[in-house]
Amino acid sequence: MPMEEGQAMTQRFALTFPGETGGHAEQDVVVVEATGGRGPGGHPVYADPSGIVQAEISDQGEVRMLATGGHQDPRTPLHAEPLP
């Protein structure tokens, strides 16, 4: 959902990731909070408390996962839900 002019930026999102491929594992949900930084696309960056999961989330709800280590291959979440 796009932000309207004057609307405050969402501070937290719940990112839902798929379970393991080929299995019946439950989906993983990770809560991320705004870091105050901007990603490569100019959108706000959000991170989990460990700082390992980082995502750039646009005002359109598009998510770009950001690698935080040299050998990471971050999975793309199925859904990004704004939280109060």
mmCIF file with all atom_site columns, C-alpha atoms in Angstrom:
data_model
loop_
_atom_site.group_PDB
_atom_site.id
_atom_site.type_symbol
_atom_site.label_atom_id
_atom_site.label_alt_id
_atom_site.label_comp_id
_atom_site.label_asym_id
_atom_site.label_entity_id
_atom_site.label_seq_id
_atom_site.pdbx_PDB_ins_code
_atom_site.Cartn_x
_atom_site.Cartn_y
_atom_site.Cartn_z
_atom_site.occupancy
_atom_site.B_iso_or_equiv
_atom_site.pdbx_formal_charge
_atom_site.auth_seq_id
_atom_site.auth_comp_id
_atom_site.auth_asym_id
_atom_site.auth_atom_id
_atom_site.pdbx_PDB_model_num
ATOM 1  C CA . MET A 1 1  ? 0.000  0.000   0.000  1.00 0.00 ? 1  MET A CA 1
ATOM 2  C CA . PRO A 1 2  ? 1.605  3.320   -1.055 1.00 0.00 ? 2  PRO A CA 1
ATOM 3  C CA . MET A 1 3  ? 2.205  6.054   1.488  1.00 0.00 ? 3  MET A CA 1
ATOM 4  C CA . GLU A 1 4  ? 0.182  9.200   1.061  1.00 0.00 ? 4  GLU A CA 1
ATOM 5  C CA . GLU A 1 5  ? 1.736  12.636  1.362  1.00 0.00 ? 5  GLU A CA 1
ATOM 6  C CA . GLY A 1 6  ? 2.280  13.524  5.004  1.00 0.00 ? 6  GLY A CA 1
ATOM 7  C CA . GLN A 1 7  ? 1.871  9.899   6.133  1.00 0.00 ? 7  GLN A CA 1
ATOM 8  C CA . ALA A 1 8  ? 4.535  8.640   8.556  1.00 0.00 ? 8  ALA A CA 1
ATOM 9  C CA . MET A 1 9  ? 6.923  5.902   7.444  1.00 0.00 ? 9  MET A CA 1
ATOM 10 C CA . THR A 1 10 ? 6.139  2.438   8.803  1.00 0.00 ? 10 THR A CA 1
ATOM 11 C CA . GLN A 1 11 ? 8.612  1.629   11.591 1.00 0.00 ? 11 GLN A CA 1
ATOM 12 C CA . ARG A 1 12 ? 8.193  -2.184  11.715 1.00 0.00 ? 12 ARG A CA 1
ATOM 13 C CA . PHE A 1 13 ? 7.327  -5.010  9.324  1.00 0.00 ? 13 PHE A CA 1
ATOM 14 C CA . ALA A 1 14 ? 6.770  -8.740  9.728  1.00 0.00 ? 14 ALA A CA 1
ATOM 15 C CA . LEU A 1 15 ? 8.545  -10.550 6.877  1.00 0.00 ? 15 LEU A CA 1
ATOM 16 C CA . THR A 1 16 ? 7.158  -14.004 6.074  1.00 0.00 ? 16 THR A CA 1
ATOM 17 C CA . PHE A 1 17 ? 9.599  -16.422 4.433  1.00 0.00 ? 17 PHE A CA 1
ATOM 18 C CA . PRO A 1 18 ? 8.752  -19.776 2.812  1.00 0.00 ? 18 PRO A CA 1
ATOM 19 C CA . GLY A 1 19 ? 9.536  -23.018 4.634  1.00 0.00 ? 19 GLY A CA 1
ATOM 20 C CA . GLU A 1 20 ? 12.319 -25.294 3.419  1.00 0.00 ? 20 GLU A CA 1
ATOM 21 C CA . THR A 1 21 ? 11.995 -26.373 -0.216 1.00 0.00 ? 21 THR A CA 1
ATOM 22 C CA . GLY A 1 22 ? 10.634 -29.884 -0.665 1.00 0.00 ? 22 GLY A CA 1
ATOM 23 C CA . GLY A 1 23 ? 9.389  -30.130 2.896  1.00 0.00 ? 23 GLY A CA 1
ATOM 24 C CA . HIS A 1 24 ? 6.331  -29.252 4.880  1.00 0.00 ? 24 HIS A CA 1
ATOM 25 C CA . ALA A 1 25 ? 8.158  -26.853 7.175  1.00 0.00 ? 25 ALA A CA 1
ATOM 26 C CA . GLU A 1 26 ? 6.234  -23.933 8.573  1.00 0.00 ? 26 GLU A CA 1
ATOM 27 C CA . GLN A 1 27 ? 6.916  -20.460 7.259  1.00 0.00 ? 27 GLN A CA 1
ATOM 28 C CA . ASP A 1 28 ? 9.383  -18.275 9.149  1.00 0.00 ? 28 ASP A CA 1
ATOM 29 C CA . VAL A 1 29 ? 8.324  -14.810 10.323 1.00 0.00 ? 29 VAL A CA 1
ATOM 30 C CA . VAL A 1 30 ? 10.960 -12.206 11.160 1.00 0.00 ? 30 VAL A CA 1
ATOM 31 C CA . VAL A 1 31 ? 10.113 -8.772  12.594 1.00 0.00 ? 31 VAL A CA 1
ATOM 32 C CA . VAL A 1 32 ? 12.310 -5.959  11.284 1.00 0.00 ? 32 VAL A CA 1
ATOM 33 C CA . GLU A 1 33 ? 12.510 -2.335  12.429 1.00 0.00 ? 33 GLU A CA 1
ATOM 34 C CA . ALA A 1 34 ? 13.594 0.827   10.623 1.00 0.00 ? 34 ALA A CA 1
ATOM 35 C CA . THR A 1 35 ? 17.344 1.487   10.903 1.00 0.00 ? 35 THR A CA 1
ATOM 36 C CA . GLY A 1 36 ? 17.297 5.093   9.716  1.00 0.00 ? 36 GLY A CA 1
ATOM 37 C CA . GLY A 1 37 ? 19.432 4.101   6.727  1.00 0.00 ? 37 GLY A CA 1
ATOM 38 C CA . ARG A 1 38 ? 18.598 3.942   3.033  1.00 0.00 ? 38 ARG A CA 1
ATOM 39 C CA . GLY A 1 39 ? 19.235 1.060   0.651  1.00 0.00 ? 39 GLY A CA 1
ATOM 40 C CA . PRO A 1 40 ? 20.594 1.033   -2.921 1.00 0.00 ? 40 PRO A CA 1
ATOM 41 C CA . GLY A 1 41 ? 17.148 1.976   -4.273 1.00 0.00 ? 41 GLY A CA 1
ATOM 42 C CA . GLY A 1 42 ? 16.854 4.951   -1.911 1.00 0.00 ? 42 GLY A CA 1
ATOM 43 C CA . HIS A 1 43 ? 14.187 3.307   0.259  1.00 0.00 ? 43 HIS A CA 1
ATOM 44 C CA . PRO A 1 44 ? 14.325 2.775   4.050  1.00 0.00 ? 44 PRO A CA 1
ATOM 45 C CA . VAL A 1 45 ? 16.334 -0.163  5.392  1.00 0.00 ? 45 VAL A CA 1
ATOM 46 C CA . TYR A 1 46 ? 14.851 -2.414  8.091  1.00 0.00 ? 46 TYR A CA 1
ATOM 47 C CA . ALA A 1 47 ? 16.736 -4.983  10.208 1.00 0.00 ? 47 ALA A CA 1
ATOM 48 C CA . ASP A 1 48 ? 16.005 -7.663  12.797 1.00 0.00 ? 48 ASP A CA 1
ATOM 49 C CA . PRO A 1 49 ? 17.534 -7.232  16.286 1.00 0.00 ? 49 PRO A CA 1
ATOM 50 C CA . SER A 1 50 ? 20.619 -9.289  15.316 1.00 0.00 ? 50 SER A CA 1
ATOM 51 C CA . GLY A 1 51 ? 21.264 -7.149  12.220 1.00 0.00 ? 51 GLY A CA 1
ATOM 52 C CA . ILE A 1 52 ? 21.639 -10.288 10.112 1.00 0.00 ? 52 ILE A CA 1
ATOM 53 C CA . VAL A 1 53 ? 18.283 -9.954  8.318  1.00 0.00 ? 53 VAL A CA 1
ATOM 54 C CA . GLN A 1 54 ? 18.164 -6.631  6.477  1.00 0.00 ? 54 GLN A CA 1
ATOM 55 C CA . ALA A 1 55 ? 15.687 -5.485  3.864  1.00 0.00 ? 55 ALA A CA 1
ATOM 56 C CA . GLU A 1 56 ? 15.018 -2.362  1.851  1.00 0.00 ? 56 GLU A CA 1
ATOM 57 C CA . ILE A 1 57 ? 11.243 -1.840  1.711  1.00 0.00 ? 57 ILE A CA 1
ATOM 58 C CA . SER A 1 58 ? 9.647  0.686   -0.639 1.00 0.00 ? 58 SER A CA 1
ATOM 59 C CA . ASP A 1 59 ? 6.502  2.682   0.054  1.00 0.00 ? 59 ASP A CA 1
ATOM 60 C CA . GLN A 1 60 ? 4.830  0.309   -2.446 1.00 0.00 ? 60 GLN A CA 1
ATOM 61 C CA . GLY A 1 61 ? 5.674  -2.679  -0.217 1.00 0.00 ? 61 GLY A CA 1
ATOM 62 C CA . GLU A 1 62 ? 8.398  -4.018  -2.537 1.00 0.00 ? 62 GLU A CA 1
ATOM 63 C CA . VAL A 1 63 ? 11.124 -5.847  -0.607 1.00 0.00 ? 63 VAL A CA 1
ATOM 64 C CA . ARG A 1 64 ? 14.798 -6.114  -1.578 1.00 0.00 ? 64 ARG A CA 1
ATOM 65 C CA . MET A 1 65 ? 16.786 -8.321  0.779  1.00 0.00 ? 65 MET A CA 1
ATOM 66 C CA . LEU A 1 66 ? 20.283 -7.034  1.578  1.00 0.00 ? 66 LEU A CA 1
ATOM 67 C CA . ALA A 1 67 ? 23.215 -9.385  2.149  1.00 0.00 ? 67 ALA A CA 1
ATOM 68 C CA . THR A 1 68 ? 25.035 -8.640  5.413  1.00 0.00 ? 68 THR A CA 1
ATOM 69 C CA . GLY A 1 69 ? 27.846 -11.164 4.939  1.00 0.00 ? 69 GLY A CA 1
ATOM 70 C CA . GLY A 1 70 ? 30.145 -12.279 2.146  1.00 0.00 ? 70 GLY A CA 1
ATOM 71 C CA . HIS A 1 71 ? 28.557 -15.672 1.472  1.00 0.00 ? 71 HIS A CA 1
ATOM 72 C CA . GLN A 1 72 ? 24.888 -14.898 2.077  1.00 0.00 ? 72 GLN A CA 1
ATOM 73 C CA . ASP A 1 73 ? 22.180 -15.670 -0.449 1.00 0.00 ? 73 ASP A CA 1
ATOM 74 C CA . PRO A 1 74 ? 19.167 -14.032 1.235  1.00 0.00 ? 74 PRO A CA 1
ATOM 75 C CA . ARG A 1 75 ? 15.753 -15.549 0.565  1.00 0.00 ? 75 ARG A CA 1
ATOM 76 C CA . THR A 1 76 ? 12.969 -13.265 -0.639 1.00 0.00 ? 76 THR A CA 1
ATOM 77 C CA . PRO A 1 77 ? 9.999  -13.051 1.724  1.00 0.00 ? 77 PRO A CA 1
ATOM 78 C CA . LEU A 1 78 ? 6.553  -14.055 0.518  1.00 0.00 ? 78 LEU A CA 1
ATOM 79 C CA . HIS A 1 79 ? 4.964  -11.125 2.314  1.00 0.00 ? 79 HIS A CA 1
ATOM 80 C CA . ALA A 1 80 ? 5.850  -7.918  4.195  1.00 0.00 ? 80 ALA A CA 1
ATOM 81 C CA . GLU A 1 81 ? 3.144  -6.902  6.680  1.00 0.00 ? 81 GLU A CA 1
ATOM 82 C CA . PRO A 1 82 ? 3.333  -3.420  8.260  1.00 0.00 ? 82 PRO A CA 1
ATOM 83 C CA . LEU A 1 83 ? 3.093  -3.571  12.058 1.00 0.00 ? 83 LEU A CA 1
ATOM 84 C CA . PRO A 1 84 ? 1.811  -0.896  14.435 1.00 0.00 ? 84 PRO A CA 1
#
